Amino acid sequence: MKASEMFAALFVLVYSGSYATLAGEGKKEDLECTCENSYCVNDTCWGQICYYTSVHERIDRGCLSSSEQCYVPVVPGVYSKCCFTHLCNANLSMPETTVGKPIKLILLVGVPLLVLSMAVCGLVYWLRTKRQHRPLVEHETSMLKGPCGGDPTYGDIFDEYCTSGSGTGLPYLVQRTMARQISLAHCVGKGRYGEVWRGTWMGESVAVKIFSSRDEQSWFRETEIYNTVQLRHENILGFIASDMTSKNSSTQLWLVTHFHELGSLYDFLQDSTLDPEGCLRMCLSITSGLVHLHTEILSTQGKPAIAHRDLKSRNILVKRNGQCCIADLGLAVIHSQSNDYLDVGNNPRVGTKRYMAPEVLDESIRVDVFESYKQTDIWALGLVMWEITRRTNVNGIVEEYRPPFFDVVPSDPSFEEMKKVVCVDQQRPSLHNRLHSHPILSTIVKIKKECWFQSPSARLTALRVRKTLSKLDQDHDYDIDKLKLDL
Ligand code: ADE
C-alpha cells in the first residue's frame, strides 16, 4: 500500500471516528472520560479511549475514537498518555521522571546554568534579529510597508517535529491539542470557502481557516496533503495543525497555518504599488513555490508532484520580506511518476472560472494526464503576474488594480462567458506600453505571453519560468554591484 493510501485509510478511520462521536451516530462509545479543554460541553465525554496531553504545560483531557490518534513521539515539552478504563484520565499528570527530576537538576546546577543560558539566548536573539532584518535592506522598496522579518516561527516544537514523520504535520494528537489552545482574535477574511481568523497560540499569531460545511472535501484534501507530503518551503504557506470539532451539534473544520499580516496578494495589490525589483521578487517567489509543488523529489525525504488547480491572487499571501507564499491545496492533484500514481481526489469544487485555462473551459483537458494540470497552473501563473505588473511603477506610471479579464467579463463571470472570451475569441489580457521599456518588465511580459498559449503543451514550465526570472534577478544584482563600484 502506498504511503498516501495508508494515510487515506487511517485518515478515514480517524476522522470518520470523530464524526460518529461528534454526531452521536450509532457507534458504540462505551468509555466515559474526563473532559478538560475549551471544547468540552460537560465534565466528561464518551469515546473508545481516554487521553491526557500536556503541550508546554497546557493540559488537555478528553476522548478519542481510535488508538491511532494516541501516537505521539517523545519530544521535550510534550507528554501524552492514553488509557482504557472508566475516567482513567482524570488523575493523569506529567510523571515525576519528566517533571520532578529536571526541576531538581535545575535547582542543583542552578544559577550558573541560568546565567549561561540567558547569555546564549541573548546572543541567538541578537543574531536572529540581525538576520531577519537583512532581506528588506537588500531589496528595499519604498512600496513594502510593515516591519521587517522573515517567516514567523512558532517555537521549538516545530523544529523538534520537523524531521519526524512523513508529512509536514505534527502528530495528530498534538495538532488537536494545539488547535484547542488557540484563541481567535478577529476575522480577516470571509468567502464561499468559510472564514479566516487571526488567532494566537502561545502568544504568537496564527491563521485559522474555518471551512464552510459545504467545502469539507477541501479541508480533507488539504489536511491529507500537508500530513503526507513534505511541503516545508518558504513559498508554500506553512502548516501548523488541522482539527475537527463539534459545536452546537455541527462539525467545525479548522486548518491552522502561519499568519501573514500583509494578507493575500489580492488585498495587497488593492492599495500598494511595487517597483520593478519588488515585482520581480514577488513573481520569482510565487514561481519558486510552484516549482516546488510541481516537482517530484525522489529520496527518503522526497515528495510527489502536486498541481494546485486554483492558483490566483486570493490564494497567495504576501510575506514581510517582499516574497509570497502559495496557499489553499484543497483542490490539488498528486502524481508520482516513480510509483505510476495519479490521485485527482474527489472534490466536487472546481477552480475559479476567471482563472480557468482554455482547455478547462472547452472541456478538452486530458483529465487522466498529470501534465495537463500543471499546464493549467501555468496559465493562472501568467494571470497572477499580469495582476502584479499592472501595479508596478515604471517611469511614474502605474495602473489601477483590476482582476484578469475585468474589461471583457462581468464580476463573478459564468463558465459560458469565460469560454466565449478565452476559447472562442481567444482574447488575452492587455499589456501597457510602459512595460516594454523596462528590462525586467519586458522579460516578464514575454514570459506571460508564453504562459498563455492556447495549446497547453506549448506553454512554459514553472522550472523554465523560474530559470529566466532567477537570471534576471542575478543580472540585476550584478548591475547594482557594478553601479556601486563605478560610484
Ligand atoms: N488570509 C488567508 N490566509 C491568511 C494567512 N495565513 N495569514 C493572513 N491572512 C490570511
XYZ file of C-alpha atoms and ligand atoms in Angstrom:
497
model
C 0.000 0.000 0.000
C 1.370 3.468 -0.875
C 2.009 5.963 1.929
C -0.815 8.240 0.852
C -3.247 5.296 0.572
C -2.247 4.195 4.036
C -2.811 7.723 5.254
C -6.169 7.886 3.471
C -7.270 4.665 5.184
C -6.060 5.844 8.575
C -7.498 9.260 7.916
C -10.962 7.925 7.181
C -10.717 5.760 10.291
C -9.599 8.630 12.499
C -11.856 11.341 11.211
C -14.903 9.213 10.499
C -14.492 8.056 14.092
C -14.611 11.662 15.210
C -17.628 12.284 13.032
C -19.524 9.401 14.645
C -18.570 10.665 18.095
C -19.466 14.230 17.262
C -22.758 13.456 15.620
C -23.621 10.689 18.073
C -24.346 8.338 15.172
C -24.805 4.625 16.086
C -21.165 3.968 17.113
C -20.548 2.062 20.323
C -18.901 4.580 22.690
C -18.621 2.752 25.974
C -15.921 4.592 27.869
C -16.527 7.703 29.948
C -13.518 10.055 30.221
C -12.756 13.312 31.982
C -13.076 16.230 29.565
C -10.882 19.268 30.159
C -10.305 21.539 27.183
C -12.069 24.535 25.670
C -14.341 22.284 23.580
C -15.829 20.245 26.414
C -19.573 20.567 26.730
C -19.657 18.600 30.009
C -17.080 17.469 32.550
C -16.990 14.101 30.840
C -17.211 12.771 27.292
C -17.735 9.328 25.718
C -15.283 7.546 23.442
C -13.246 4.391 22.877
C -10.129 5.733 24.603
C -9.350 8.428 27.182
C -6.310 10.679 26.768
C -4.243 13.196 28.638
C -1.799 15.527 26.879
C 0.353 18.327 28.085
C 1.933 20.595 25.471
C 4.256 23.064 27.133
C 2.391 22.595 30.432
C -1.020 23.270 28.935
C -3.265 20.382 29.787
C -5.901 18.711 27.632
C -8.047 15.724 28.684
C -10.734 14.097 26.576
C -11.979 11.222 24.415
C -10.620 9.604 21.277
C -12.283 7.247 18.849
C -9.270 5.277 17.635
C -5.938 4.153 19.045
C -4.015 5.568 16.049
C -4.798 9.003 17.432
C -2.705 8.228 20.506
C 0.594 8.178 18.643
C 2.900 10.960 19.882
C 6.694 10.573 19.597
C 8.831 11.553 22.581
C 9.663 15.230 22.362
C 10.662 17.709 25.090
C 7.758 19.815 26.318
C 5.143 17.296 25.181
C 3.743 14.483 27.294
C 0.857 12.310 26.238
C -0.861 9.218 27.555
C -3.880 7.170 26.503
C -5.787 4.859 28.863
C -8.652 2.457 28.526
C -10.748 2.355 31.713
C -13.617 4.411 33.101
C -12.440 8.017 33.879
C -8.831 6.796 33.779
C -7.513 10.147 32.506
C -8.910 12.088 35.485
C -5.772 11.926 37.592
C -3.091 11.576 34.938
C -0.318 14.152 35.054
C 3.279 14.609 33.929
C 5.267 11.796 35.629
C 7.968 12.529 38.167
C 10.658 11.483 35.664
C 9.509 14.215 33.295
C 8.774 16.970 35.808
C 10.495 16.365 39.103
C 13.978 15.335 38.050
C 14.707 18.235 35.700
C 13.479 20.712 38.310
C 15.768 19.190 40.959
C 18.590 19.187 38.458
C 17.990 22.825 37.561
C 17.923 23.757 41.238
C 21.148 21.868 41.849
C 23.066 23.321 38.951
C 21.026 26.477 39.470
C 22.227 29.988 38.948
C 25.339 29.401 36.772
C 23.316 27.462 34.186
C 20.605 30.116 34.165
C 23.107 32.895 33.597
C 24.809 30.917 30.850
C 21.544 30.119 29.034
C 20.414 33.744 29.272
C 23.661 34.821 27.641
C 23.227 32.225 24.862
C 19.562 33.265 24.347
C 20.600 36.891 24.125
C 23.230 36.036 21.527
C 20.811 33.878 19.490
C 18.147 36.607 19.647
C 20.644 39.222 18.531
C 21.815 37.036 15.619
C 18.216 36.235 14.629
C 17.034 39.827 14.555
C 20.151 40.739 12.637
C 19.422 38.008 10.049
C 15.694 38.774 9.821
C 16.325 42.411 9.069
C 18.604 41.656 6.153
C 16.144 40.796 3.313
C 14.324 44.105 3.228
C 17.532 46.076 3.475
C 18.909 44.224 0.468
C 15.735 44.575 -1.574
C 14.409 47.715 -0.012
C 11.407 49.039 -1.893
C 9.551 52.014 -0.555
C 6.345 50.182 -1.501
C 6.584 47.401 1.092
C 5.322 48.669 4.399
C 5.299 46.905 7.738
C 8.068 45.609 9.950
C 10.960 43.620 8.553
C 11.410 39.917 9.114
C 11.143 36.526 7.515
C 8.764 33.693 8.242
C 7.059 33.587 11.589
C 8.473 30.991 13.975
C 6.235 29.022 16.262
C 8.594 27.855 18.950
C 10.934 24.930 19.063
C 8.142 22.383 18.989
C 8.195 22.576 15.165
C 11.947 22.140 14.957
C 11.643 19.078 17.180
C 8.972 17.510 14.964
C 10.090 18.844 11.618
C 12.221 15.885 10.724
C 9.944 13.189 12.177
C 7.080 11.575 10.278
C 6.349 11.575 6.567
C 4.445 14.803 6.007
C 4.775 18.379 7.160
C 2.443 17.859 10.088
C 2.812 17.259 13.796
C 1.294 14.053 15.229
C -2.497 14.046 15.206
C -2.983 14.413 18.947
C -0.522 17.309 19.147
C -2.274 19.091 16.268
C -5.587 18.645 18.015
C -4.278 19.847 21.386
C -2.583 22.862 19.831
C -5.671 23.810 17.826
C -7.709 23.771 21.030
C -5.274 26.095 22.757
C -5.788 28.822 20.139
C -7.799 31.901 20.987
C -9.427 33.529 17.991
C -8.928 37.306 17.851
C -10.706 38.625 14.751
C -11.923 37.611 11.310
C -9.564 38.683 8.482
C -11.401 37.134 5.535
C -14.754 35.679 4.570
C -15.945 33.940 1.420
C -17.698 30.907 -0.036
C -14.900 28.775 1.408
C -15.679 29.888 5.002
C -13.700 32.317 7.156
C -10.080 33.107 8.043
C -9.331 34.313 11.580
C -6.264 35.712 13.206
C -5.650 33.779 16.386
C -2.921 33.385 18.982
C -1.143 30.258 20.149
C 1.384 30.601 22.996
C 1.481 34.344 22.344
C 2.199 34.045 18.605
C -0.164 34.886 15.737
C -1.599 32.026 13.722
C -4.148 31.965 10.885
C -7.202 29.750 11.359
C -9.204 28.878 8.261
C -12.658 27.663 9.275
C -14.140 25.750 6.355
C -17.793 26.072 5.438
C -19.546 22.712 5.780
C -20.185 22.502 2.030
C -16.410 22.706 1.410
C -15.438 19.868 3.747
C -13.743 17.989 0.898
C -11.238 20.837 0.573
C -10.397 20.505 4.276
C -9.926 16.725 3.918
C -7.719 17.176 0.863
C -5.561 19.942 2.296
C -5.183 18.101 5.615
C -4.245 14.914 3.781
C -1.625 16.647 1.631
C 0.031 18.580 4.453
C 0.151 15.440 6.613
C 1.539 13.089 3.962
C 3.776 15.296 1.826
C 6.949 17.008 2.998
C 5.926 20.521 1.954
C 8.077 22.870 4.028
C 9.148 25.593 1.603
C 9.452 29.343 2.052
C 6.979 29.925 -0.774
C 4.303 27.461 0.372
C 2.062 28.528 3.265
C 3.390 26.893 6.469
C 1.073 24.316 8.025
C 0.603 24.029 11.794
C -2.440 21.880 12.539
C -5.781 20.536 11.369
C -8.692 19.888 13.664
C -12.268 18.679 13.501
C -14.593 19.590 16.368
C -18.260 19.718 17.134
C -20.017 22.941 18.079
C -23.764 23.005 18.769
C -24.015 19.609 17.014
C -22.436 20.903 13.776
C -18.934 19.974 12.644
C -16.212 22.621 12.595
C -13.212 22.088 10.347
C -10.080 24.096 11.113
C -6.815 24.497 9.289
C -4.160 26.334 11.305
C -1.277 27.924 9.382
C 1.344 30.657 9.674
C -0.166 34.118 9.795
C 0.939 36.733 7.269
C -0.187 40.164 8.351
C 0.001 41.714 4.854
C -2.782 39.342 3.812
C -3.433 37.969 0.336
C -1.747 39.255 -2.819
C -5.198 40.346 -3.980
C -5.649 42.504 -0.846
C -2.095 43.815 -1.025
C -2.366 44.944 -4.648
C -5.555 46.941 -3.978
C -3.686 49.824 -2.380
C 0.035 49.083 -2.705
C 2.303 49.531 -5.675
C 5.695 47.986 -6.441
C 8.895 48.974 -8.137
C 10.263 46.610 -10.836
C 12.615 44.870 -8.354
C 9.743 44.261 -5.921
C 7.640 42.932 -8.814
C 10.431 40.545 -9.835
C 10.873 39.374 -6.239
C 7.178 38.527 -5.957
C 6.952 36.811 -9.364
C 10.111 34.787 -8.680
C 8.923 33.700 -5.234
C 5.491 32.561 -6.494
C 7.160 30.668 -9.345
C 9.597 29.051 -6.883
C 6.635 27.856 -4.779
C 5.017 26.441 -7.902
C 8.226 24.686 -8.974
C 8.383 23.042 -5.527
C 4.769 21.875 -5.854
C 5.169 20.647 -9.453
C 8.399 18.722 -8.852
C 8.548 15.101 -7.743
C 11.537 14.540 -5.445
C 12.931 11.026 -5.284
C 14.577 10.432 -1.906
C 13.577 9.254 1.561
C 12.533 12.817 2.397
C 11.091 13.181 -1.125
C 7.673 14.250 -2.321
C 5.264 13.504 -5.164
C 4.481 16.141 -7.784
C 1.459 18.316 -6.970
C -0.616 20.552 -9.252
C -2.549 23.312 -7.458
C -5.601 23.809 -9.749
C -6.804 27.043 -8.121
C -3.866 29.428 -8.341
C -4.982 33.075 -8.083
C -4.035 36.267 -6.228
C -6.503 35.489 -3.434
C -4.708 32.172 -2.804
C -1.284 33.775 -2.490
C -0.078 35.510 0.694
C 2.405 38.356 0.942
C 5.259 37.988 3.405
C 7.059 40.791 5.190
C 10.262 40.186 3.221
C 8.502 41.000 -0.072
C 8.203 37.356 -1.127
C 4.917 35.470 -1.424
C 3.704 32.002 -0.496
C 1.064 29.819 -2.124
C -1.970 28.740 -0.082
C -5.056 26.510 -0.474
C -4.271 22.947 -1.505
C -7.926 21.928 -1.315
C -8.183 21.091 -4.999
C -4.670 19.812 -5.598
C -3.858 16.654 -7.560
C -0.970 14.375 -6.652
C 1.259 12.453 -9.014
C 4.168 10.104 -8.617
C 5.817 9.012 -11.838
C 8.089 6.597 -9.979
C 5.047 4.858 -8.462
C 2.825 5.291 -11.542
C 0.239 7.024 -9.412
C -2.271 9.828 -10.136
C -4.682 10.969 -7.424
C -7.134 13.644 -8.576
C -9.155 13.457 -5.337
C -12.943 13.566 -5.219
C -13.659 17.215 -4.514
C -16.842 18.480 -6.236
C -15.325 22.010 -6.187
C -13.832 23.354 -9.416
C -11.199 26.077 -9.916
C -12.068 29.798 -10.128
C -13.703 30.473 -13.526
C -11.846 33.742 -14.152
C -8.517 31.879 -13.972
C -9.548 28.781 -15.956
C -7.353 27.797 -18.889
C -8.917 27.382 -22.378
C -8.763 23.566 -22.227
C -10.705 23.600 -18.926
C -13.342 25.942 -20.363
C -13.839 23.957 -23.602
C -13.504 20.680 -21.652
C -10.772 19.323 -23.924
C -8.369 18.879 -20.969
C -6.940 15.362 -20.637
C -8.052 14.651 -17.093
C -6.061 11.409 -16.831
C -2.716 13.082 -17.626
C -0.941 14.883 -14.775
C 0.932 17.284 -17.099
C -2.452 18.791 -18.061
C -2.997 20.104 -14.528
C 0.459 21.664 -14.341
C -0.246 23.405 -17.660
C -3.446 24.944 -16.248
C -1.413 26.238 -13.258
C 0.961 27.945 -15.696
C -1.955 29.714 -17.410
C -3.058 31.032 -13.999
C 0.535 31.977 -13.068
C 0.640 34.234 -16.156
C -2.582 35.931 -15.000
C -1.202 36.476 -11.473
C 1.955 38.027 -12.961
C -0.271 40.271 -15.054
C -2.061 41.474 -11.882
C 1.323 42.234 -10.264
C 2.795 44.101 -13.244
C -0.276 46.360 -13.507
C 0.621 47.611 -10.016
C 4.291 48.110 -10.892
C 5.547 51.648 -11.269
C 7.632 52.330 -14.386
C 8.557 55.920 -15.248
C 5.953 57.145 -12.764
C 3.149 55.220 -14.466
C 1.087 52.564 -12.670
C -2.383 51.112 -13.390
C -5.312 50.582 -11.023
C -5.750 47.099 -9.566
C -8.068 45.028 -11.778
C -8.743 41.275 -11.897
C -7.863 39.385 -15.111
C -10.381 39.917 -17.955
C -12.034 42.761 -15.989
C -12.739 44.581 -19.265
C -14.460 41.707 -21.043
C -16.474 39.763 -18.429
C -18.703 40.897 -15.522
C -17.879 40.234 -11.856
C -18.477 36.591 -10.951
C -18.444 35.546 -14.628
C -20.216 32.407 -15.785
C -18.438 29.457 -17.353
C -20.003 30.339 -20.743
C -18.914 33.998 -20.524
C -15.329 32.969 -19.828
C -15.393 30.344 -22.567
C -16.540 32.888 -25.171
C -13.679 35.287 -24.275
C -10.858 32.762 -23.773
C -11.676 29.952 -26.242
C -13.888 31.372 -28.982
C -12.457 34.923 -29.266
C -9.044 33.831 -27.900
C -8.596 37.153 -26.059
C -5.672 37.782 -23.700
C -5.172 40.476 -21.027
C -3.800 43.702 -22.487
C -0.245 44.835 -21.664
C 0.583 48.502 -21.090
C 3.270 50.105 -23.304
C 5.408 51.210 -20.337
C 6.231 47.560 -19.599
C 8.133 47.155 -22.887
C 10.584 49.919 -21.957
C 11.979 48.266 -18.805
C 14.451 45.321 -18.894
C 12.776 43.414 -16.015
C 9.197 44.070 -17.055
C 9.726 43.390 -20.763
C 11.094 39.938 -19.851
C 8.085 39.298 -17.590
C 5.780 40.347 -20.462
C 7.459 37.759 -22.703
C 7.010 35.085 -20.020
C 3.337 35.934 -19.562
C 2.664 35.588 -23.292
C 4.285 32.159 -23.220
C 2.081 31.140 -20.273
C -0.989 31.989 -22.329
C -0.524 29.843 -25.424
C -3.802 28.240 -26.472
C -2.011 24.932 -26.814
C -1.233 23.695 -23.262
C 1.922 21.814 -24.290
C 3.404 24.963 -25.882
C 3.362 26.834 -22.550
C 6.480 27.329 -20.452
C 7.081 25.040 -17.494
C 7.363 26.502 -13.982
C 11.032 25.461 -13.972
C 11.711 27.386 -17.175
C 9.931 30.490 -15.804
C 11.988 30.270 -12.605
C 15.260 29.956 -14.524
C 14.513 33.054 -16.611
C 13.425 35.093 -13.566
C 16.425 33.958 -11.481
C 18.770 35.026 -14.258
C 17.033 38.405 -14.406
C 17.459 38.707 -10.638
C 21.173 37.834 -10.781
C 21.813 40.193 -13.718
C 20.043 42.939 -11.819
C 22.144 42.331 -8.684
C 25.236 42.348 -10.901
C 24.207 45.699 -12.452
C 23.643 47.186 -8.991
C 27.063 45.946 -7.788
C 28.682 47.385 -10.924
C 26.921 50.697 -10.331
C 28.220 50.751 -6.756
C 31.781 50.076 -7.997
C 31.519 52.809 -10.636
C 30.353 55.235 -7.981
N -5.758 35.233 4.777
C -5.869 33.976 4.372
N -4.914 33.215 4.902
C -4.139 34.033 5.641
C -2.961 33.858 6.422
N -2.389 32.670 6.523
N -2.428 34.916 7.013
C -3.017 36.103 6.888
N -4.117 36.348 6.191
C -4.681 35.320 5.561
